[in-house]
Amino acid sequence: MNISEVSKRTGLPAKTIRYYEEIGLVSPARSGNGYRSFRDSDLHKLAFLGRARALGFSIEDCRNLMTLYEDRGRASSDVKAIASEHLVAIDAKLAELRQMRNTLADLVSSCAGDDRPDCPILADLAAKSDG
Amino acid sequence: MNISEVSKRTGLPAKTIRYYEEIGLVSPARSGNGYRSFRDSDLHKLAFLGRARALGFSIEDCRNLMTLYEDRGRASSDVKAIASEHLVAIDAKLAELRQMRNTLADLVSSCAGDDRPDCPILADLAAKSDG
DNA sequence: CCTTGACCCTCCAGTTACTGGAACCCTTAT
DNA sequence: ATAAGGGTTCCAGTAACTGGAGGGTCAAGG
């Protein structure tokens, strides 16, 4: 299977697939002309990676998850540990974003948005808290 | 005022302040010994930048906001446009993160997390949807 | 046989917003 | 003289790709 077919089936850009090979996440065979020749197992791996990435796992997390996936003697606690840590990070990010969103939404709604210069958004950004 | 004092007052790392100078966001004077010599206006600008960055605005947004801030003839609509666009982006990011969080939380809670290999997390990542 | 178009390849540079570190200068106190 | 604690520049690295140049390969059509 050539790269464009794999790209179509996994939803990953060909560039990304080449990149994943470069960093050792997959190792497709090569045919005589130098083209990458993907086996079903490669396709599988790439699909796995795509889903893990879609859940926000870092490449290193993905690498570790993949290793666990291929280790029949793994402990599910190792998988859960990675996922739980990621969940904590997501929650932190969410809290931060929500905070930003609230502040920003307040500012936006308080700004007239007309052709005059007065602007609570700029006023807030310029505010010195030290009185 | 030397850089460490500015760093202390703005909460920005000295490295970051130097970086902001490098990309033209501030232009502190120099004293005879080559040290950066920050005026109050520089401090002001840096504090402004720090707050804008804390709201998640990109450096380019910050640059534009700063320009508007210094333009007495600005229209508040221009400021509002930048902020609104950013708000939309934040909302999109929030939606994406929430989705990830929900899926991930489900997976985490369904995993025993013991020393056995069976793991719904890996099962989900490996799932082929094409039946 | 030649060309055209759709593939594929490698390699290099750029993205975002810093951060770490090396190597070195300035100032003040001991 | 030296040591501590500032400051300086410049280079490299981070995360995960993405874009583009320059160039082979392959199948079909004339």
XYZ file of N, CA and C in Angstrom, chain B residues 9-100:
276
model
N 8.979 43.333 38.674
C 7.744 44.132 38.685
C 6.680 43.650 37.711
N 7.117 43.108 36.584
C 6.136 42.665 35.587
C 5.803 41.190 35.737
N 6.673 40.469 36.398
C 6.453 39.037 36.503
C 6.951 38.277 35.282
N 7.526 39.018 34.339
C 8.054 38.357 33.143
C 9.513 37.965 33.373
N 9.911 36.780 32.953
C 11.317 36.380 33.059
C 12.202 37.326 32.248
N 13.413 37.544 32.730
C 14.341 38.415 32.016
C 14.546 37.929 30.580
N 14.628 36.643 30.417
C 14.782 36.054 29.086
C 13.672 36.507 28.139
N 12.483 36.499 28.681
C 11.317 36.876 27.883
C 11.371 38.351 27.502
N 11.813 39.162 28.447
C 11.920 40.594 28.176
C 12.937 40.854 27.066
N 14.055 40.165 27.139
C 15.058 40.303 26.067
C 14.473 39.851 24.734
N 13.733 38.774 24.809
C 13.096 38.267 23.590
C 12.126 39.291 23.020
N 11.350 39.922 23.880
C 10.403 40.936 23.417
C 11.130 42.112 22.787
N 12.294 42.404 23.300
C 13.063 43.460 22.649
C 13.519 42.996 21.264
N 13.986 41.764 21.222
C 14.500 41.216 19.959
C 13.448 41.270 18.847
N 12.201 40.992 19.210
C 11.160 40.999 18.187
C 10.464 42.357 18.100
N 11.046 43.338 18.735
C 10.574 44.705 18.525
C 9.351 45.142 19.310
N 9.038 44.452 20.383
C 7.871 44.855 21.171
C 8.214 45.971 22.153
N 9.464 46.017 22.562
C 9.948 47.127 23.399
C 11.338 47.528 22.919
N 11.720 48.738 23.234
C 13.037 49.225 22.826
C 13.664 50.013 23.965
N 14.093 49.320 24.992
C 14.691 50.017 26.127
C 15.982 50.719 25.716
N 16.305 51.822 26.394
C 17.567 52.513 26.151
C 18.699 51.665 26.732
N 19.916 52.106 26.471
C 21.070 51.408 27.032
C 21.899 52.399 27.836
N 22.418 51.925 28.943
C 23.326 52.806 29.675
C 24.755 52.555 29.193
N 25.676 53.361 29.716
C 27.049 53.336 29.234
C 27.691 51.961 29.219
N 27.352 51.141 30.189
C 27.972 49.822 30.279
C 27.304 48.769 29.389
N 26.316 49.191 28.607
C 25.651 48.247 27.708
C 24.414 47.613 28.315
N 24.165 47.861 29.566
C 22.974 47.305 30.220
C 21.714 47.967 29.665
N 20.641 47.219 29.606
C 19.360 47.815 29.228
C 18.898 48.731 30.361
N 18.364 49.869 29.979
C 17.889 50.828 30.975
C 16.422 51.132 30.690
N 15.549 50.520 31.459
C 14.118 50.613 31.191
C 13.494 51.864 31.807
N 12.689 52.552 30.997
C 11.927 53.690 31.494
C 10.574 53.196 32.005
N 9.832 54.078 32.616
C 8.502 53.697 33.087
C 7.608 53.259 31.939
N 7.791 53.926 30.809
C 6.955 53.577 29.662
C 7.241 52.148 29.188
N 8.500 51.741 29.301
C 8.849 50.361 28.934
C 8.188 49.373 29.890
N 8.263 49.718 31.159
C 7.652 48.894 32.188
C 6.158 48.724 31.900
N 5.557 49.833 31.571
C 4.147 49.889 31.218
C 3.804 48.943 30.080
N 4.573 49.091 29.046
C 4.363 48.259 27.852
C 4.496 46.786 28.195
N 5.523 46.461 28.939
C 5.765 45.062 29.286
C 4.646 44.501 30.153
N 4.139 45.324 31.049
C 3.022 44.878 31.891
C 1.791 44.636 31.016
N 1.587 45.548 30.078
C 0.489 45.406 29.120
C 0.625 44.079 28.370
N 1.814 43.843 27.868
C 2.072 42.604 27.129
C 1.837 41.379 28.007
N 2.308 41.454 29.219
C 2.125 40.329 30.128
C 0.659 40.003 30.340
N -0.137 41.050 30.495
C -1.565 40.807 30.708
C -2.244 40.277 29.448
N -1.859 40.838 28.324
C -2.446 40.361 27.062
C -2.079 38.895 26.827
N -0.834 38.562 27.095
C -0.398 37.168 26.930
C -1.136 36.254 27.901
N -1.387 36.759 29.098
C -2.092 35.948 30.098
C -3.522 35.662 29.643
N -4.051 36.536 28.794
C -5.387 36.283 28.247
C -5.306 35.406 27.001
N -4.100 34.982 26.682
C -3.939 34.039 25.582
C -3.758 34.664 24.216
N -3.649 35.993 24.157
C -3.427 36.623 22.851
C -2.063 36.217 22.317
N -1.995 35.999 21.023
C -0.722 35.678 20.391
C 0.171 36.909 20.400
N 1.433 36.695 20.173
C 2.376 37.810 20.101
C 1.933 38.807 19.027
N 1.483 38.305 17.911
C 1.057 39.212 16.841
C -0.170 40.017 17.270
N -1.092 39.359 17.943
C -2.248 40.074 18.500
C -1.769 41.147 19.471
N -0.828 40.771 20.306
C -0.296 41.721 21.293
C 0.307 42.937 20.600
N 1.029 42.650 19.544
C 1.648 43.739 18.799
C 0.569 44.696 18.276
N -0.482 44.108 17.731
C -1.563 44.934 17.180
C -2.328 45.675 18.274
N -2.543 44.991 19.386
C -3.239 45.637 20.498
C -2.425 46.815 21.027
N -1.143 46.604 21.092
C -0.244 47.660 21.552
C -0.307 48.866 20.620
N -0.268 48.600 19.344
C -0.357 49.679 18.351
C -1.656 50.453 18.543
N -2.739 49.724 18.717
C -4.031 50.380 18.921
C -4.020 51.178 20.219
N -3.403 50.582 21.226
C -3.346 51.250 22.522
C -2.651 52.599 22.398
N -1.629 52.623 21.591
C -0.853 53.858 21.458
C -1.437 54.817 20.426
N -2.444 54.362 19.728
C -3.079 55.214 18.712
C -4.306 55.909 19.312
N -4.142 57.182 19.630
C -5.247 57.923 20.257
C -6.453 58.018 19.331
N -6.261 57.804 18.048
C -7.368 57.925 17.100
C -7.985 56.585 16.716
N -7.650 55.565 17.486
C -8.173 54.215 17.183
C -9.703 54.172 17.255
N -10.236 53.119 16.647
C -11.659 52.823 16.812
C -11.743 51.606 17.727
N -12.591 51.661 18.727
C -12.679 50.539 19.659
C -13.136 49.270 18.929
N -13.763 49.449 17.790
C -14.212 48.283 17.019
C -13.017 47.440 16.564
N -11.893 48.101 16.319
C -10.705 47.358 15.900
C -10.184 46.484 17.033
N -10.222 47.045 18.236
C -9.802 46.283 19.405
C -10.765 45.116 19.621
N -12.026 45.442 19.574
C -13.052 44.429 19.812
C -12.972 43.291 18.803
N -12.619 43.648 17.579
C -12.515 42.622 16.534
C -11.444 41.602 16.889
N -10.298 42.096 17.320
C -9.203 41.201 17.705
C -9.625 40.320 18.873
N -10.222 40.960 19.876
C -10.621 40.216 21.074
C -11.707 39.191 20.752
N -12.639 39.579 19.907
C -13.738 38.668 19.571
C -13.232 37.447 18.823
N -12.328 37.693 17.906
C -11.768 36.586 17.146
C -11.049 35.615 18.087
N -10.332 36.198 19.012
C -9.615 35.379 19.978
C -10.595 34.582 20.836
N -11.673 35.236 21.201
C -12.687 34.565 22.003
C -13.266 33.367 21.253
N -13.510 33.546 19.990
C -14.016 32.449 19.165
C -13.024 31.288 19.150
N -11.749 31.636 19.011
C -10.713 30.599 18.990
C -10.663 29.857 20.321
N -10.789 30.610 21.404
C -10.784 29.987 22.731
C -11.978 29.054 22.884
N -13.113 29.502 22.421
C -14.310 28.669 22.518
C -14.140 27.375 21.734
N -13.528 27.488 20.587
C -13.290 26.294 19.767
C -12.365 25.336 20.506
N -11.316 25.900 21.052
C -10.348 25.093 21.799
C -11.020 24.432 23.001
N -11.864 25.197 23.672
C -12.580 24.674 24.829
C -13.462 23.496 24.431
N -14.159 23.656 23.335
C -15.048 22.586 22.883
C -14.238 21.330 22.583
N -13.111 21.525 21.933
C -12.261 20.396 21.585
C -11.736 19.710 22.855
N -11.269 20.516 23.778
C -10.732 19.967 25.021
C -11.797 19.243 25.829
N -12.972 19.811 25.854
C -14.061 19.185 26.609
C -14.382 17.820 26.024
N -14.391 17.772 24.701
C -14.659 16.515 24.020
C -13.592 15.477 24.386
N -12.347 15.911 24.323
C -11.251 15.027 24.663
C -11.372 14.559 26.108
